[in-house]
mmCIF file of C-alpha atoms and ligand atoms in Angstrom:
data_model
loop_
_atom_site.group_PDB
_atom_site.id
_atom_site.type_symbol
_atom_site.label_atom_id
_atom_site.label_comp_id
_atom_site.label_asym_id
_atom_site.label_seq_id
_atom_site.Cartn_x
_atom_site.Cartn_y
_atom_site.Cartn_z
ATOM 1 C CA UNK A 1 -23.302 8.292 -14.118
ATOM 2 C CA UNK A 2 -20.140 10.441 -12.888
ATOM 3 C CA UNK A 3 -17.248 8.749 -14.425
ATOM 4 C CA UNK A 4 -14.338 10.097 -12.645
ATOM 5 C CA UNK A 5 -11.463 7.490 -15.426
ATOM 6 C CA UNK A 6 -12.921 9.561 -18.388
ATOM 7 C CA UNK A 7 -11.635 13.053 -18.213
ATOM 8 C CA UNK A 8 -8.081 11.026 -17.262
ATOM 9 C CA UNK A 9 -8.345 9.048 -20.344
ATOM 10 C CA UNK A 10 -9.392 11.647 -22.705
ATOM 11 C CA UNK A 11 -6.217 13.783 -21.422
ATOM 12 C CA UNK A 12 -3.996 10.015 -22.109
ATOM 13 C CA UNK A 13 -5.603 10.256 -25.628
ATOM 14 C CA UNK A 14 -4.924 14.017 -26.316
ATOM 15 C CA UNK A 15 -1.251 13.629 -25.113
ATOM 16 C CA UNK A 16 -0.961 10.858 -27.481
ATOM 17 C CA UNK A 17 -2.203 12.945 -29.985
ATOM 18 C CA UNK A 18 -0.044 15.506 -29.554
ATOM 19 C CA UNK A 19 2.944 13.322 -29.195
ATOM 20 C CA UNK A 20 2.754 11.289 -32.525
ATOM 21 C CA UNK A 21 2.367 14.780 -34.148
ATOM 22 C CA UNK A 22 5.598 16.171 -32.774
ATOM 23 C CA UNK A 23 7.152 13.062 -33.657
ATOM 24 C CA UNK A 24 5.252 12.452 -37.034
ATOM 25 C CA UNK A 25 8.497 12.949 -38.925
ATOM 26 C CA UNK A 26 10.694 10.827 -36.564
ATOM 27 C CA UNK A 27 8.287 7.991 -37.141
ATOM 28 C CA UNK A 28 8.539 8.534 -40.322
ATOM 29 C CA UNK A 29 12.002 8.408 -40.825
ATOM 30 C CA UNK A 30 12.226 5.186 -39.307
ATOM 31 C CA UNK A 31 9.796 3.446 -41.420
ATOM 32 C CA UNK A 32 11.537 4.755 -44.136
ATOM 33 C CA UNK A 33 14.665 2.972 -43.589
ATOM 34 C CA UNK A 34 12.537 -0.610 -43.550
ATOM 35 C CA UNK A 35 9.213 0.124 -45.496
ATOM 36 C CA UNK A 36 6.781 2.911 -46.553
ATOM 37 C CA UNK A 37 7.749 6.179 -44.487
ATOM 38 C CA UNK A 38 4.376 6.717 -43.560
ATOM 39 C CA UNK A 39 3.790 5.138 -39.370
ATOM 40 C CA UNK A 40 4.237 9.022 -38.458
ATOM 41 C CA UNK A 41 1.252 9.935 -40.729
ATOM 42 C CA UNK A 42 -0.616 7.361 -39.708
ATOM 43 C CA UNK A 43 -0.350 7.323 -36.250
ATOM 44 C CA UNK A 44 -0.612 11.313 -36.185
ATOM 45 C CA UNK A 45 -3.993 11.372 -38.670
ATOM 46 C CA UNK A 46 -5.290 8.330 -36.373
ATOM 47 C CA UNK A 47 -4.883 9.966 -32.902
ATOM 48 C CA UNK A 48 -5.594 13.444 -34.099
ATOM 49 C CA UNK A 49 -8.977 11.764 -35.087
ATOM 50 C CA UNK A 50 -9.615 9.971 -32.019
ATOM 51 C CA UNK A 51 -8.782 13.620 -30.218
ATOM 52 C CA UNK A 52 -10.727 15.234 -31.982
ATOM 53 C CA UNK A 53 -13.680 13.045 -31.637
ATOM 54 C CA UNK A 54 -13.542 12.732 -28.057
ATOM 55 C CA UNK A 55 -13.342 16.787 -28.131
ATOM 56 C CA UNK A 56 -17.115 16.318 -28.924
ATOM 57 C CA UNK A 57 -17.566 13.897 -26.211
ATOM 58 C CA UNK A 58 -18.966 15.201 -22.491
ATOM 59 C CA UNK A 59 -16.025 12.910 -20.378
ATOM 60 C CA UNK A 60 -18.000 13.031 -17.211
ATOM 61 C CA UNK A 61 -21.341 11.558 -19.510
ATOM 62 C CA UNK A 62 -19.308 8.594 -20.722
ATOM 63 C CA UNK A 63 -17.568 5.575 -18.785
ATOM 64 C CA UNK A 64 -13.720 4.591 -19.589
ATOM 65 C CA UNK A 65 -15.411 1.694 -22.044
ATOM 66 C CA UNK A 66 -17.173 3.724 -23.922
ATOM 67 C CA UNK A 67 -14.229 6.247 -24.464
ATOM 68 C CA UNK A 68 -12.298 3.069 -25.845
ATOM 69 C CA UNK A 69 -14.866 2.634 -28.062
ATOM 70 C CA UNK A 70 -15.319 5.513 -29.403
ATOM 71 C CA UNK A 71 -11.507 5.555 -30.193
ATOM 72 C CA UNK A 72 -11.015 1.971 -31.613
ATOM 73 C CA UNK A 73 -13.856 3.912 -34.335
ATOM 74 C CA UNK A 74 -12.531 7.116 -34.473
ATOM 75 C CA UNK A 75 -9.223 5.479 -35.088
ATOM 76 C CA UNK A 76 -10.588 2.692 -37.334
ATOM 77 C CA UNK A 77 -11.949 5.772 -39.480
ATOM 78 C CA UNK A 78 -8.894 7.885 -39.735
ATOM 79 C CA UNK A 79 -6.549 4.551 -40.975
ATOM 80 C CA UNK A 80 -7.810 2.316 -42.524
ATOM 81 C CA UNK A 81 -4.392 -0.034 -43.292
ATOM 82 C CA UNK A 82 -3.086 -2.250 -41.236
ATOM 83 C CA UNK A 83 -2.103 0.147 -38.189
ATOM 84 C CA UNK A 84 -6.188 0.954 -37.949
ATOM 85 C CA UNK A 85 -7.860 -2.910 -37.197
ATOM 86 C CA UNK A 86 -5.232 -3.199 -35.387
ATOM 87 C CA UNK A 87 -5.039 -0.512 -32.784
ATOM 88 C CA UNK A 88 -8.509 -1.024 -32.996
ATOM 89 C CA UNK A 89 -9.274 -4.700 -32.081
ATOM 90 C CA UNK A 90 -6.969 -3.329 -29.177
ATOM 91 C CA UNK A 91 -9.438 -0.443 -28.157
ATOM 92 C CA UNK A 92 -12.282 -2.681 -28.442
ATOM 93 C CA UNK A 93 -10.776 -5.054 -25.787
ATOM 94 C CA UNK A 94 -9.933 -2.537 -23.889
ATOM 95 C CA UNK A 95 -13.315 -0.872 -24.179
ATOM 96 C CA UNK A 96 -14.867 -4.849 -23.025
ATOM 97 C CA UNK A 97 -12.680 -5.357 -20.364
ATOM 98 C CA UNK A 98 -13.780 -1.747 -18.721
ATOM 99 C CA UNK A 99 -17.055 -2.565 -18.709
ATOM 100 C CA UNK A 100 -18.749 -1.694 -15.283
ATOM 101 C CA UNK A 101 -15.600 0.739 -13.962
ATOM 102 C CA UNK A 102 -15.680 4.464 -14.098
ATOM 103 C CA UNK A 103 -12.196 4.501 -12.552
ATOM 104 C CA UNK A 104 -8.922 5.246 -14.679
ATOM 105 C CA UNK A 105 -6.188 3.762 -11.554
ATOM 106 C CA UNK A 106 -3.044 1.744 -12.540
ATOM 107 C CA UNK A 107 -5.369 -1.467 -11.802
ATOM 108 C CA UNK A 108 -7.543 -0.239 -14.606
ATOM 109 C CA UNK A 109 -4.182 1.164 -16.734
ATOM 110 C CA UNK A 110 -2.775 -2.477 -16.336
ATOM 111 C CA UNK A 111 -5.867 -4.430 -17.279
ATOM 112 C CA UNK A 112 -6.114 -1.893 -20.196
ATOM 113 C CA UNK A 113 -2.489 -2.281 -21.661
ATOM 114 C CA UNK A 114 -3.016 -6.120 -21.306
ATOM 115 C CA UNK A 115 -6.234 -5.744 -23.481
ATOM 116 C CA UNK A 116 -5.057 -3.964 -25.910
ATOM 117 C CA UNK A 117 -1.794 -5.770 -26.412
ATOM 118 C CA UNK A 118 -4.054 -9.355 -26.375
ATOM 119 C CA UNK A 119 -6.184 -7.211 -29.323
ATOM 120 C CA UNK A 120 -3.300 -6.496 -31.374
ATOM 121 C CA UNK A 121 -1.783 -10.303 -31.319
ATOM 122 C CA UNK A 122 -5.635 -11.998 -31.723
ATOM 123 C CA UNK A 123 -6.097 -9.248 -34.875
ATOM 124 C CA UNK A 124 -2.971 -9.414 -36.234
ATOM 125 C CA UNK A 125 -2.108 -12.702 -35.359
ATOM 126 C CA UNK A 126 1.258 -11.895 -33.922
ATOM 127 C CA UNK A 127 3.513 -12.858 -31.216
ATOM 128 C CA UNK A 128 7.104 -11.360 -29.445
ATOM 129 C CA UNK A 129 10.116 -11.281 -31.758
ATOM 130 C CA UNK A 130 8.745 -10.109 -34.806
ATOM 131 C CA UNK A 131 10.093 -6.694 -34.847
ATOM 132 C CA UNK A 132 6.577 -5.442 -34.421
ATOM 133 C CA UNK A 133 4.358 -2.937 -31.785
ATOM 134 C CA UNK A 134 3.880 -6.306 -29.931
ATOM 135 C CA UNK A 135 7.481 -6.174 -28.623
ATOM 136 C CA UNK A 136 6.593 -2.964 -26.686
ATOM 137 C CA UNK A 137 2.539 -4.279 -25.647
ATOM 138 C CA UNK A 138 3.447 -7.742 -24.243
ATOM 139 C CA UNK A 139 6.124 -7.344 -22.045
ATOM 140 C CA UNK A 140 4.834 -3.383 -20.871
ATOM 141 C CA UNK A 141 1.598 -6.248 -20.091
ATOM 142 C CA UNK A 142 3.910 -8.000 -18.236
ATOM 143 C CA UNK A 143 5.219 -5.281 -15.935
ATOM 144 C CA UNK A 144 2.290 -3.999 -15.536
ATOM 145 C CA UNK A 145 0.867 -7.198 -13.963
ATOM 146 C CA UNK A 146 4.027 -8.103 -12.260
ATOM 147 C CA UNK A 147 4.271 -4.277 -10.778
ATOM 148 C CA UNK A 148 0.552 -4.019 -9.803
ATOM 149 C CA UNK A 149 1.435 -7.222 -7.234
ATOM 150 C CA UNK A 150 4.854 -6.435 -6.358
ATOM 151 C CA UNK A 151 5.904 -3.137 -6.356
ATOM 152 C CA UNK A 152 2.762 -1.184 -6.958
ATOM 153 C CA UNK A 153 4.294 2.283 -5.803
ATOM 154 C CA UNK A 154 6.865 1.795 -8.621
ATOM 155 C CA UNK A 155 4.216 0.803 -11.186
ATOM 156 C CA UNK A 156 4.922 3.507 -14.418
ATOM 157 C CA UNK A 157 8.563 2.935 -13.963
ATOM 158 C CA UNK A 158 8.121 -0.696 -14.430
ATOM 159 C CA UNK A 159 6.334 -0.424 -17.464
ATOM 160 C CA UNK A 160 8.188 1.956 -19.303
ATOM 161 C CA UNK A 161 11.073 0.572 -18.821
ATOM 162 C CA UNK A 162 9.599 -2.353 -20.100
ATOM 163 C CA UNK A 163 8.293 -0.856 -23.104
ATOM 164 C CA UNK A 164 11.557 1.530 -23.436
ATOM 165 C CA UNK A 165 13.474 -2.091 -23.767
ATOM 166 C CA UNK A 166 10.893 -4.392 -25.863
ATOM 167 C CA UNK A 167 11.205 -1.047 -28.607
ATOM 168 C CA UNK A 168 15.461 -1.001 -28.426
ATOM 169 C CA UNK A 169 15.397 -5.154 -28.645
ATOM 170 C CA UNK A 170 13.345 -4.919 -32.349
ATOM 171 C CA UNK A 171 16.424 -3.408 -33.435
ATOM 172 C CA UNK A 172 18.237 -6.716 -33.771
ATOM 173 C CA UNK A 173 15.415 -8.731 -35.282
ATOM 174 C CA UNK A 174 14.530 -9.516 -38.524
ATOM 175 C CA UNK A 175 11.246 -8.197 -38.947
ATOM 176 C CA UNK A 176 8.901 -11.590 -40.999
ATOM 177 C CA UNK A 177 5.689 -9.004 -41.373
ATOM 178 C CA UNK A 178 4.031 -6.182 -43.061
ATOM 179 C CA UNK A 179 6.033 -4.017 -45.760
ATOM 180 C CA UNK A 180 9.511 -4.667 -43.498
ATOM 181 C CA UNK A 181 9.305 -8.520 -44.206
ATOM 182 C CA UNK A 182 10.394 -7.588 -47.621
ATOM 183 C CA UNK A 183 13.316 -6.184 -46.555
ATOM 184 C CA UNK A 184 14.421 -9.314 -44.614
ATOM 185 C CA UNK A 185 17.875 -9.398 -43.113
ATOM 186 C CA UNK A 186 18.166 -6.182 -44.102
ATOM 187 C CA UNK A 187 15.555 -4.749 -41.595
ATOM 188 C CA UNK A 188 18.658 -5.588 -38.555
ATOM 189 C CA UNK A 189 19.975 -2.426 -36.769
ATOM 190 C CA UNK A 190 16.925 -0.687 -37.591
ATOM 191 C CA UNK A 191 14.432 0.013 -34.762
ATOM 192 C CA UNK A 192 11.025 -0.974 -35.291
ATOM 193 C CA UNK A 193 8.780 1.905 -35.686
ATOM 194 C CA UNK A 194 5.712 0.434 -34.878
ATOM 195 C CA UNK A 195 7.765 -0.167 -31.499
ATOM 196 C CA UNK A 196 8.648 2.856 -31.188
ATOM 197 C CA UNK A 197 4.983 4.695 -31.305
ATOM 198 C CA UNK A 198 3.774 2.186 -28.968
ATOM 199 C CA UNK A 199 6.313 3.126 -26.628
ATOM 200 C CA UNK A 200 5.182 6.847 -26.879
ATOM 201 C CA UNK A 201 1.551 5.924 -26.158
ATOM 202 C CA UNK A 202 2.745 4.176 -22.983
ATOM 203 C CA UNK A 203 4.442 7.066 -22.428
ATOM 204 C CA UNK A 204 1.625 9.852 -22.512
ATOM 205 C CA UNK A 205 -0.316 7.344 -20.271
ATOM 206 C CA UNK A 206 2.159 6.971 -17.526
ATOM 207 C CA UNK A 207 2.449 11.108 -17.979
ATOM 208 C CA UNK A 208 -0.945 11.453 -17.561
ATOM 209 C CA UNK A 209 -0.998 9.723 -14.071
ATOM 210 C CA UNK A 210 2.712 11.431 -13.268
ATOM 211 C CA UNK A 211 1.429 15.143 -13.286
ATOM 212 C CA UNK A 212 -1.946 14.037 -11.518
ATOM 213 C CA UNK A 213 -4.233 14.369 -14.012
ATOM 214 C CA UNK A 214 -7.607 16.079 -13.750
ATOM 215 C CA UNK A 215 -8.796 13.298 -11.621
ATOM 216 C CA UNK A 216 -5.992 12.967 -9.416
ATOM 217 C CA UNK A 217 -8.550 13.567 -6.462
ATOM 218 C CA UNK A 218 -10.656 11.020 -7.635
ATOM 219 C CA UNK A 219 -8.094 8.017 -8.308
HETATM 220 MG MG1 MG B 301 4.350 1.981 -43.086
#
């Protein structure tokens, strides 16, 4: 079956993976200043895997779904802490609710980002205001919905600005989970750097679509 989305999302996951490596340090840094320094290590060793994995993988032989489910293992593989089910249980939904499309539009991007973002709060039990990745997933859901309706032409914008201000408003919470709940009050004025990385996948996606893609034709 010619899947036209797959070569588009294999380029979303190798700019991903080359993002989180030039910012591997960055990340870093700002887990550092409220837990264990090591998001940028993760998130670089997890996306380098699911890269590298989907290297191996003939994109016009497999459908959007099955790319997302090849990375939720890939990923799952490479990280096994917390960061790993999580992104994870996001890929899977993602991977579930692409069954049956071999497109990669915004219609699909927004269904996607919604999945995931409903993966990561189901897995990790989480909600908005926790100073967590979920602060950049649920409202960049939001937009996404909310753009595809209204202002469709405008539809990356929308969601990373979305994103851009879910990751700057975890700097003024108090983070309650992981490693940076044990920080407490201590974890205000620090940004959230699980916020932050999801903010750079959203990022490489909307880039992705921005220079065209290799599927621009097809989309
Ligand atoms: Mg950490």
């Amino acid at each position: 079956m010619p899947t036209p989305g797959s070569r588009r999302l294999v380029e979303i996951f190798e700019r991903t993976a080359a993002v989180m490596e030039a910012k591997r340090d960055h990340l870093s840094d700002l887990d550092g200043a409220i837990a264990d320094a090591d998001h940028g290590m993760t998130m670089s060793l997890g996306f380098r895997a699911v890269a590298a994995t989907l290297a191996r993988t003939d994109a016009q032989r497999v459908t959007p779904s099955e790319i997302f489910r090849i990375a939720a293992g890939a990923f799952l593989d490479a990280v096994g802490a917390s960061t790993g089910p999580l992104y994870a249980s996001g890929f899977l939904r993602a991977a579930q609710r692409l069954e049956g499309t071999t497109r990669f539009d915004e219609a699909a991007a927004a269904a996607t980002i919604e999945a995931i973002a409903s993966g990561i709060a189901e897995r990790g039990k989480g909600s908005r205001g926790e100073k967590t990745m979920l602060d950049v997933w649920l409202p960049a859901a939001e937009a996404a919905q909310q753009a595809l309706r209204e202002t469709p032409g405008r539809f990356w914008p929308c969601v990373q600005v979305a994103a851009a201000e879910g990751a700057e408003a975890t700097r003024t919470m108090i983070a309650v989970r992981g490693r940076a709940a044990r920080v407490g009050d201590r974890s205000i004025g620090h940004i959230d750097p699980g916020a932050v990385s999801a903010l750079l996948i959203l990022e490489a996606m909307a880039s992705a679509f921005e220079d065209g893609g290799p599927d621009a034709e097809h989309q």
